[in-house]
mmCIF file of N, CA and C in Angstrom:
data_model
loop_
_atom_site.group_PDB
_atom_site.id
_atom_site.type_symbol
_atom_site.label_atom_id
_atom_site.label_comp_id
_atom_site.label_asym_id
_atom_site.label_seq_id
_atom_site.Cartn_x
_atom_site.Cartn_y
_atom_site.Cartn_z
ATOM 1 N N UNK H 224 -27.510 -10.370 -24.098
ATOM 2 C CA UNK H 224 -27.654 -9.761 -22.802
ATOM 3 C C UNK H 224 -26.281 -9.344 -22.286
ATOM 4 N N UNK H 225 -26.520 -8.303 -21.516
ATOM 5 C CA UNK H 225 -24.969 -7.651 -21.059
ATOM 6 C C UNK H 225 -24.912 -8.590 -19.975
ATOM 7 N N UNK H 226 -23.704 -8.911 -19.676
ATOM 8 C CA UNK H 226 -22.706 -9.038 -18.469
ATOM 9 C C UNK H 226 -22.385 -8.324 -17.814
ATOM 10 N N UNK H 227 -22.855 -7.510 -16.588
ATOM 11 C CA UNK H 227 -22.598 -6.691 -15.794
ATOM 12 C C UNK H 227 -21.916 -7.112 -14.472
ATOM 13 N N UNK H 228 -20.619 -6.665 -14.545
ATOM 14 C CA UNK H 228 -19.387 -7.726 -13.660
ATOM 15 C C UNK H 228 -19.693 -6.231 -12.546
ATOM 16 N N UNK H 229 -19.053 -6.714 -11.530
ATOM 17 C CA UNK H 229 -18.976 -5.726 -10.648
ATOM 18 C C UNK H 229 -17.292 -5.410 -10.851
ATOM 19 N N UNK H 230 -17.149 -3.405 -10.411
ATOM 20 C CA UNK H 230 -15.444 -3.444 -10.963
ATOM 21 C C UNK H 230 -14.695 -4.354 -9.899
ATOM 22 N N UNK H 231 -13.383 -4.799 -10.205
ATOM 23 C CA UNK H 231 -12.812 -5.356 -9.654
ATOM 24 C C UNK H 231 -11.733 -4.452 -9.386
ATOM 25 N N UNK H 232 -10.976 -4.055 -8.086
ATOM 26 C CA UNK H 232 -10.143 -3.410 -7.715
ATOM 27 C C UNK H 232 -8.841 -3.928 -8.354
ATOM 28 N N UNK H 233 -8.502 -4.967 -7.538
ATOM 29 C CA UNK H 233 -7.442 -5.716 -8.551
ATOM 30 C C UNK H 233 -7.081 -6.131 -9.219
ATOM 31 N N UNK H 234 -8.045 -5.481 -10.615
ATOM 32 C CA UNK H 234 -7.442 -5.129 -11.967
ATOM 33 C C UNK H 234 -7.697 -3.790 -12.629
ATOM 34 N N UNK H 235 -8.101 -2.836 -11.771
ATOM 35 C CA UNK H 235 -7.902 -1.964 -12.506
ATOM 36 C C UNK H 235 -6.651 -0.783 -12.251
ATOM 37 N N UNK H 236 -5.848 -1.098 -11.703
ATOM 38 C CA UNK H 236 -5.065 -0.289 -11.118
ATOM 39 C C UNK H 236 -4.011 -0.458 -12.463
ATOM 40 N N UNK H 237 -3.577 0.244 -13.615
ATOM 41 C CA UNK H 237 -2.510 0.025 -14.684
ATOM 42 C C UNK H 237 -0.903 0.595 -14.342
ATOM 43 N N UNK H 238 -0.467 -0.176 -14.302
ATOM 44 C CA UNK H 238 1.243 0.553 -14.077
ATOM 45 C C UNK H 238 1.168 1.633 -14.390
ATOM 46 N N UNK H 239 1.469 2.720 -13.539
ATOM 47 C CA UNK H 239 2.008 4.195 -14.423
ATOM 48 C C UNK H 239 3.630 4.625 -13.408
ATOM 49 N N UNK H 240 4.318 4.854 -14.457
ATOM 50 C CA UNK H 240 5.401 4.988 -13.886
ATOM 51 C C UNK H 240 5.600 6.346 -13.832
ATOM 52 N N UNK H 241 6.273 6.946 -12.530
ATOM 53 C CA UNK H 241 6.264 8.397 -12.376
ATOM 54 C C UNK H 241 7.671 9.204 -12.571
ATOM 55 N N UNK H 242 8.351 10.089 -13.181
ATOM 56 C CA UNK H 242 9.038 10.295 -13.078
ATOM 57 C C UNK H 242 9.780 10.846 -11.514
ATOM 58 N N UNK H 243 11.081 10.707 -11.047
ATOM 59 C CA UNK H 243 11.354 11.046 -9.786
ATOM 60 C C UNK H 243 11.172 12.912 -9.684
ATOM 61 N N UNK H 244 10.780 13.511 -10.365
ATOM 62 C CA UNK H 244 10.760 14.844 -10.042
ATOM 63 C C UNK H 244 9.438 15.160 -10.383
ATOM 64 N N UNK H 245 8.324 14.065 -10.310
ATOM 65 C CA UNK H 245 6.730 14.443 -10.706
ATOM 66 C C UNK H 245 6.351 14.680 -9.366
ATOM 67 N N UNK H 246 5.345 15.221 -8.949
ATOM 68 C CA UNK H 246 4.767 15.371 -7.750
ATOM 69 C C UNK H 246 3.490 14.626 -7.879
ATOM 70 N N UNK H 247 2.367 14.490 -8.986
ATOM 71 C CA UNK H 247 1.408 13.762 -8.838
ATOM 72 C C UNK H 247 1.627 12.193 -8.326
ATOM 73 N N UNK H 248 0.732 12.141 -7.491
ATOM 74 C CA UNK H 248 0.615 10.628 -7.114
ATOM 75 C C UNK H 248 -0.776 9.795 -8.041
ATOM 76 N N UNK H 249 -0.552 9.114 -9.099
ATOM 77 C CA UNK H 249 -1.680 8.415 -8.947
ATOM 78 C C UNK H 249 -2.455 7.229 -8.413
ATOM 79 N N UNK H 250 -3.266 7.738 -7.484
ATOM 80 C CA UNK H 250 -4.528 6.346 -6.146
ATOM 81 C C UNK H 250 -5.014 6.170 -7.149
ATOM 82 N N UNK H 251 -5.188 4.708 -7.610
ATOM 83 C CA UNK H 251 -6.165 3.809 -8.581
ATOM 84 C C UNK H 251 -7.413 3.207 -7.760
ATOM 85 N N UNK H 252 -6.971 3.089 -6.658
ATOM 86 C CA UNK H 252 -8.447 2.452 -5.966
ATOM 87 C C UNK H 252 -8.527 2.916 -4.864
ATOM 88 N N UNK H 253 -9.813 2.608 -4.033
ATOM 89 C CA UNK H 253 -9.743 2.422 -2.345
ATOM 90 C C UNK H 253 -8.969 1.976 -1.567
ATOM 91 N N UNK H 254 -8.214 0.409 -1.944
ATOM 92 C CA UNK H 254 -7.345 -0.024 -0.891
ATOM 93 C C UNK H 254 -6.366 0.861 -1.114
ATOM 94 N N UNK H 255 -5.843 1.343 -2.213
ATOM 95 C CA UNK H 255 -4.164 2.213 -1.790
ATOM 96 C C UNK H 255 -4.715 3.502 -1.384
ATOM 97 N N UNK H 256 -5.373 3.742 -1.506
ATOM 98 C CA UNK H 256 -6.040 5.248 -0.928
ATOM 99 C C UNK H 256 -5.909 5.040 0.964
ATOM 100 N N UNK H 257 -6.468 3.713 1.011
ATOM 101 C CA UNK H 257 -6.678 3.157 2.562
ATOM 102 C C UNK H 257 -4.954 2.955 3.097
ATOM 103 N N UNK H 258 -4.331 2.267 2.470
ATOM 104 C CA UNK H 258 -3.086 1.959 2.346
ATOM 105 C C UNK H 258 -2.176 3.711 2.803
ATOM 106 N N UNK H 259 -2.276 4.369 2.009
ATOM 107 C CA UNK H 259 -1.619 5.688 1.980
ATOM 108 C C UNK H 259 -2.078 6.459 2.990
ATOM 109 N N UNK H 260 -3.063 6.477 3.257
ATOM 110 C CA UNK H 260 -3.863 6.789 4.642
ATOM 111 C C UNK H 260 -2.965 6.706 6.081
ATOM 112 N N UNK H 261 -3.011 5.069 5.883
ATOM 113 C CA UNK H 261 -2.145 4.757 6.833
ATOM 114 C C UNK H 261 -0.424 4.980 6.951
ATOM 115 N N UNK H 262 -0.151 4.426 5.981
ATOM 116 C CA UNK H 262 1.152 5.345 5.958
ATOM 117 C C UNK H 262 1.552 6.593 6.020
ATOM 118 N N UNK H 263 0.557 7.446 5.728
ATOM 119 C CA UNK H 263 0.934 8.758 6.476
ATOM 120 C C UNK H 263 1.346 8.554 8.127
ATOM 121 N N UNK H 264 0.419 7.900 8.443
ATOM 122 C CA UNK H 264 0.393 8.109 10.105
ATOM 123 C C UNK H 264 1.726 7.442 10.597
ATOM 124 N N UNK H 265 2.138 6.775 9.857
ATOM 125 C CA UNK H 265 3.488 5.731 10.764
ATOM 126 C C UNK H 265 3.636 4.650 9.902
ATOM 127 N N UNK H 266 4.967 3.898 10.437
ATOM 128 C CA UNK H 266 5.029 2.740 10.112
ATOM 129 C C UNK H 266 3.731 1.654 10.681
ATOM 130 N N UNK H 267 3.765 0.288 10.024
ATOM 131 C CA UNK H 267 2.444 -0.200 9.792
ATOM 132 C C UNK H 267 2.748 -1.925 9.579
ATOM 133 N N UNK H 268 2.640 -2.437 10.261
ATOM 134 C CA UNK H 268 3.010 -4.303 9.388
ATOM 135 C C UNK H 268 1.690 -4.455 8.792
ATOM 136 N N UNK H 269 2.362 -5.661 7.767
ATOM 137 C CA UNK H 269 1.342 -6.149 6.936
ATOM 138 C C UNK H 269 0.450 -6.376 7.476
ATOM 139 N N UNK H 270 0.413 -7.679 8.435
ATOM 140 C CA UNK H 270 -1.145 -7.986 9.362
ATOM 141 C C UNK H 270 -1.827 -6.697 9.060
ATOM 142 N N UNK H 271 -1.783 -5.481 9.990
ATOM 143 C CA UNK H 271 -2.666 -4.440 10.996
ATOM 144 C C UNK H 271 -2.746 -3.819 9.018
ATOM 145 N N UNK H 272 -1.792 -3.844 7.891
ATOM 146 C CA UNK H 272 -2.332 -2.848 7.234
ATOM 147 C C UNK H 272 -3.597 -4.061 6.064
ATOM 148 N N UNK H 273 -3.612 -5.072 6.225
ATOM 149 C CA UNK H 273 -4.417 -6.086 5.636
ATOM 150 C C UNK H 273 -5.649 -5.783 6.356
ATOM 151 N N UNK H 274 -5.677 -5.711 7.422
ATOM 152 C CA UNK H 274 -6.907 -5.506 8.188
ATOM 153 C C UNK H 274 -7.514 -3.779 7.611
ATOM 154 N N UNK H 275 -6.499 -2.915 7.832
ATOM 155 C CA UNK H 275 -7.158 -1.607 7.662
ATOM 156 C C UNK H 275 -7.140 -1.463 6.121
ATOM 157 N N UNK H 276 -6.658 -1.798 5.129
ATOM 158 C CA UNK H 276 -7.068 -1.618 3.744
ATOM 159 C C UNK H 276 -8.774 -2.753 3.350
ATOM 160 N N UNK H 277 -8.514 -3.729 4.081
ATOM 161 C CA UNK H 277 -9.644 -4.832 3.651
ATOM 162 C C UNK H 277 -9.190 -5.379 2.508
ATOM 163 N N UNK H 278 -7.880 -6.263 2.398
ATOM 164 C CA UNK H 278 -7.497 -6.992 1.931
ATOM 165 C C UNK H 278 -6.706 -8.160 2.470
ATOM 166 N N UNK H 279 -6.306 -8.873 1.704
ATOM 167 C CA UNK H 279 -4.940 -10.417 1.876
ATOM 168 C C UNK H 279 -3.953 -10.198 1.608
ATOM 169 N N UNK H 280 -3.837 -8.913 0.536
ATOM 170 C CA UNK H 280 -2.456 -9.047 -0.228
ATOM 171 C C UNK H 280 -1.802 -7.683 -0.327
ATOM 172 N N UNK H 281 -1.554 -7.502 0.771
ATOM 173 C CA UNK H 281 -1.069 -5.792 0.755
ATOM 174 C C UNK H 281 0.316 -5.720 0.101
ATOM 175 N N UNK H 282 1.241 -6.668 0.265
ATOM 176 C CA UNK H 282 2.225 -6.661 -0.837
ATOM 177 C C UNK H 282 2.099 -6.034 -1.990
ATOM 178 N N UNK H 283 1.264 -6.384 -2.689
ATOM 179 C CA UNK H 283 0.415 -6.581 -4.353
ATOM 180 C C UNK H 283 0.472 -5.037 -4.485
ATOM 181 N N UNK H 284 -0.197 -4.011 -3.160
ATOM 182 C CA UNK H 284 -0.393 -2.723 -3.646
ATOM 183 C C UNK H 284 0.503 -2.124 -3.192
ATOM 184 N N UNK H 285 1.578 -2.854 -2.507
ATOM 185 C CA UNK H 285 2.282 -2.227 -2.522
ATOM 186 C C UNK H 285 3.474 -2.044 -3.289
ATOM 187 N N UNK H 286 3.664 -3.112 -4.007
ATOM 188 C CA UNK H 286 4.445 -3.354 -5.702
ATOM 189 C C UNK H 286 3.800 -2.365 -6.204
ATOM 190 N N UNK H 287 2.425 -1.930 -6.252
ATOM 191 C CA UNK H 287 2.006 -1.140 -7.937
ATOM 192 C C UNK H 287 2.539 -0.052 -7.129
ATOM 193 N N UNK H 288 2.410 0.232 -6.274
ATOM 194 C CA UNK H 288 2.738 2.024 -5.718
ATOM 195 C C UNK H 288 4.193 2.071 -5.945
ATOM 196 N N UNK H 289 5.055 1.079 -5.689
ATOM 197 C CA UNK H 289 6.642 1.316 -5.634
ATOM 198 C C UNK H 289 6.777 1.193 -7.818
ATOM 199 N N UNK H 290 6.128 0.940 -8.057
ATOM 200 C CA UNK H 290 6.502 0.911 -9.855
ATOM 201 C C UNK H 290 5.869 2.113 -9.949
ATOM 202 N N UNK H 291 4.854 3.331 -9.317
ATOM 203 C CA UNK H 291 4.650 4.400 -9.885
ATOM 204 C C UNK H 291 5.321 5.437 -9.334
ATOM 205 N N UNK H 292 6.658 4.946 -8.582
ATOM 206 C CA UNK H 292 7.746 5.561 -8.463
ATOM 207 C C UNK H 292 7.688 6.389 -6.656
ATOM 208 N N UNK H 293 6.744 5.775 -5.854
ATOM 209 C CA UNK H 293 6.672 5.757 -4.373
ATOM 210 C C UNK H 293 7.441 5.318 -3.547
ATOM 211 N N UNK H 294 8.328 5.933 -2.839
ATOM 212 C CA UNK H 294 9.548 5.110 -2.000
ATOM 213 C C UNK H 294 8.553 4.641 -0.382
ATOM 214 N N UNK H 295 8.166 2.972 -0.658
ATOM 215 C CA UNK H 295 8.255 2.767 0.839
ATOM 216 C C UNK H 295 8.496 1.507 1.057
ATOM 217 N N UNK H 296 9.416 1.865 2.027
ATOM 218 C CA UNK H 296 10.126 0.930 2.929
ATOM 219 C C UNK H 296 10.004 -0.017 3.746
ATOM 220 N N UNK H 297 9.979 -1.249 3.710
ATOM 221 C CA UNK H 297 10.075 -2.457 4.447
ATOM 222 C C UNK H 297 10.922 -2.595 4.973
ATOM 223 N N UNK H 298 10.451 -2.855 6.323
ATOM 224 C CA UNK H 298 11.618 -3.175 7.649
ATOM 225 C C UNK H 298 11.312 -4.584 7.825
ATOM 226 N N UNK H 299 12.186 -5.345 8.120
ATOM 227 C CA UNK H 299 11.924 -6.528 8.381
ATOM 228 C C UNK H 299 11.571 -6.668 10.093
ATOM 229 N N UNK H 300 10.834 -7.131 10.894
ATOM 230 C CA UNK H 300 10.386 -7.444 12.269
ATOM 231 C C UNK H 300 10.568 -9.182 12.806
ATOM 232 N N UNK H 301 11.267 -9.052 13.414
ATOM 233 C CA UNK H 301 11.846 -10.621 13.976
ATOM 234 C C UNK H 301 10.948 -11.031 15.420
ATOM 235 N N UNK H 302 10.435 -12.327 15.784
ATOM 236 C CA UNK H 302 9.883 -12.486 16.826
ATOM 237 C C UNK H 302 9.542 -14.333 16.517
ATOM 238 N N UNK H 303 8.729 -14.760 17.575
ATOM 239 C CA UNK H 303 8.750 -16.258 17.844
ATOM 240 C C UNK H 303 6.948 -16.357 17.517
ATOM 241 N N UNK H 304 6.812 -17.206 16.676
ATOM 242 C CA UNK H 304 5.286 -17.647 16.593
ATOM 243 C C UNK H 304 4.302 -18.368 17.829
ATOM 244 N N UNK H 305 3.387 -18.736 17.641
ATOM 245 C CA UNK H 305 2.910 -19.359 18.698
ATOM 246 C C UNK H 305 3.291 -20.454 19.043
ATOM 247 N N UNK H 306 3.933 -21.219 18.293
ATOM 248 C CA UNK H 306 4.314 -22.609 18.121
ATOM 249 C C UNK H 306 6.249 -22.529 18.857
ATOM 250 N N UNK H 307 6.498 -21.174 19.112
ATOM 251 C CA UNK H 307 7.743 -21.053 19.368
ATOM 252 C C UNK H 307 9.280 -20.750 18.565
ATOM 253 N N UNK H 308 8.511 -21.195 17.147
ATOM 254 C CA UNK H 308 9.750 -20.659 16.165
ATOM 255 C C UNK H 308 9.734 -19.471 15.363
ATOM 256 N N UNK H 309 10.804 -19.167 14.954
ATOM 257 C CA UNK H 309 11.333 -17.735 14.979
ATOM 258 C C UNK H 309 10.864 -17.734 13.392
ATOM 259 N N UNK H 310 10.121 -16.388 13.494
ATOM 260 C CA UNK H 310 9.553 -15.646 11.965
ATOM 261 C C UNK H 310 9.822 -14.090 12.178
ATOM 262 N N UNK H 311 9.620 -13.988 10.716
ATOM 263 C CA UNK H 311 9.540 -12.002 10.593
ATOM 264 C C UNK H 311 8.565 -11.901 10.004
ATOM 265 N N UNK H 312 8.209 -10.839 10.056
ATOM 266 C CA UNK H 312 7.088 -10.419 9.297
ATOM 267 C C UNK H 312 7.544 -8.693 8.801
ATOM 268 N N UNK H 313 6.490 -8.376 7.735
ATOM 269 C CA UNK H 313 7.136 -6.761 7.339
ATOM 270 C C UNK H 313 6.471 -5.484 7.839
ATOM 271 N N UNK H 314 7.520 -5.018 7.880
ATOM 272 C CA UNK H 314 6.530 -3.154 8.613
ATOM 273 C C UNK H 314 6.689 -2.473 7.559
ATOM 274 N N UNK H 315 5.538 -1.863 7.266
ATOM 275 C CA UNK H 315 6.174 -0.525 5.879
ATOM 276 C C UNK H 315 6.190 0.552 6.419
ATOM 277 N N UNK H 316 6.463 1.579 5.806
ATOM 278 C CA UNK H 316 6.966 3.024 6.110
ATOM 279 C C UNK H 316 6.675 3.446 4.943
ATOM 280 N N UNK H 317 6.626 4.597 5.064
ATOM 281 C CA UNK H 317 6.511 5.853 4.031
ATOM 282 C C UNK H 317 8.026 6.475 3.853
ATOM 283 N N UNK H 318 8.259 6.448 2.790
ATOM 284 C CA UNK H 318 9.912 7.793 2.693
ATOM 285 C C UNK H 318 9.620 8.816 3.207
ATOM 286 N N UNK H 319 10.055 8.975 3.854
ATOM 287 C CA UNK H 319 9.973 10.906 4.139
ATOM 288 C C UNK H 319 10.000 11.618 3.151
ATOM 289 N N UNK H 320 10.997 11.379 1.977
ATOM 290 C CA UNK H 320 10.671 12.558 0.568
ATOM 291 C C UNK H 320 9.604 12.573 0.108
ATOM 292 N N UNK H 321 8.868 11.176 0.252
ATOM 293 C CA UNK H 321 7.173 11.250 -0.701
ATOM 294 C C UNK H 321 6.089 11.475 0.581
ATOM 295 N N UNK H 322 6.696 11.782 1.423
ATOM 296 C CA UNK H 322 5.024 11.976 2.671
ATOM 297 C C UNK H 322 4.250 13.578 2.299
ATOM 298 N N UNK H 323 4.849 14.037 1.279
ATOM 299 C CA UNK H 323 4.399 15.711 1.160
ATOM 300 C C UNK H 323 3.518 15.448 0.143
ATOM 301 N N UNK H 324 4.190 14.273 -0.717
ATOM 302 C CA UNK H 324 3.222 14.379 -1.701
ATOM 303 C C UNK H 324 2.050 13.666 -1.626
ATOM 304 N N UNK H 325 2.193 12.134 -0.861
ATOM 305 C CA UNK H 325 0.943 11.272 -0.435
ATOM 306 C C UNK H 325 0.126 12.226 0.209
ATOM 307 N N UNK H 326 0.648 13.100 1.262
ATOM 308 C CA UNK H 326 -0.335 13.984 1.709
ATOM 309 C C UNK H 326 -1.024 14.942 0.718
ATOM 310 N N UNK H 327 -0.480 15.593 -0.320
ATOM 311 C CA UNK H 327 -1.186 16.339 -1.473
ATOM 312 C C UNK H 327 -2.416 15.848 -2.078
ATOM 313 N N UNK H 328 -1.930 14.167 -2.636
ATOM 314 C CA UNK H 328 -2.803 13.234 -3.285
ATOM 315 C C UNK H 328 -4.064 12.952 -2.796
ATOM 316 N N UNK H 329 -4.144 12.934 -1.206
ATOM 317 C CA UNK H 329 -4.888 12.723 -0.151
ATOM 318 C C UNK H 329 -5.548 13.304 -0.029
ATOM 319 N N UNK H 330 -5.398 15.100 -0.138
ATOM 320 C CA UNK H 330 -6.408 15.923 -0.409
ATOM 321 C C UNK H 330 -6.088 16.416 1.278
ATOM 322 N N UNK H 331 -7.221 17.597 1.268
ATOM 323 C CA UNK H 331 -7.115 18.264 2.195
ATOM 324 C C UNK H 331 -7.535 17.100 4.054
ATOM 325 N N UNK H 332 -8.072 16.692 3.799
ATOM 326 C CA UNK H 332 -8.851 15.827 5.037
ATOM 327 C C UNK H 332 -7.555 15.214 6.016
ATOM 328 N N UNK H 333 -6.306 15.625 5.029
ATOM 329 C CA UNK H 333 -5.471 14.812 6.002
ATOM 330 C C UNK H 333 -4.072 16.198 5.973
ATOM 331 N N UNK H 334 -4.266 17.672 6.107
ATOM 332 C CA UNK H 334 -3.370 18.196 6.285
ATOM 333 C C UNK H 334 -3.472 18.919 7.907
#
């Protein structure tokens, strides 16, 4: 009898590394599709982009996008927890050199 797994997002996404003068972007799934979405619009912290991709680990996609040769940027954000002690947390950004092309990848719905 077959085993019929449901796909799993977070493994099918395979390293592809892009050269710096390629213009294709390759989106392996929904969350970086969701992910890139948002980064068009602005910078973004992890929290608010965990919530809008529908994940835990936005780091994760955001490692595979920076190995397929995507410049974005983490700002670090400083502030006091509820408890009163001092944490950061990360904001990402989009490069400005790759927002022409995330927007290409994206397709028309977002020009």
């Amino acid at each position: 009898m077959l085993n019929k797994k449901k796909a799993d997002p977070t493994i099918q996404s395979a390293p592809i590394t892009l050269q710096p003068n390629d213009t294709k972007i390759y989106i392996a799934c929904p969350y970086e599709r969701r992910l890139l979405s948002q980064l068009v619009k602005g910078q973004t912290s992890r929290k608010s982009l965990d919530s809008i991709i529908g994940t835990t680990n936005t780091p994760e996609y955001i490692r595979r996008l920076r190995e397929r040769g995507l410049g974005i940027v983490t700002h670090k954000a400083h502030g006091l927890n509820r408890d009163g002690r001092r944490v950061w947390w990360g904001i990402y950004s989009l490069d400005d050199a790759d927002k022409a092309r995330v927007l290409n990848a994206l397709g028309a719905q977002y020009e």
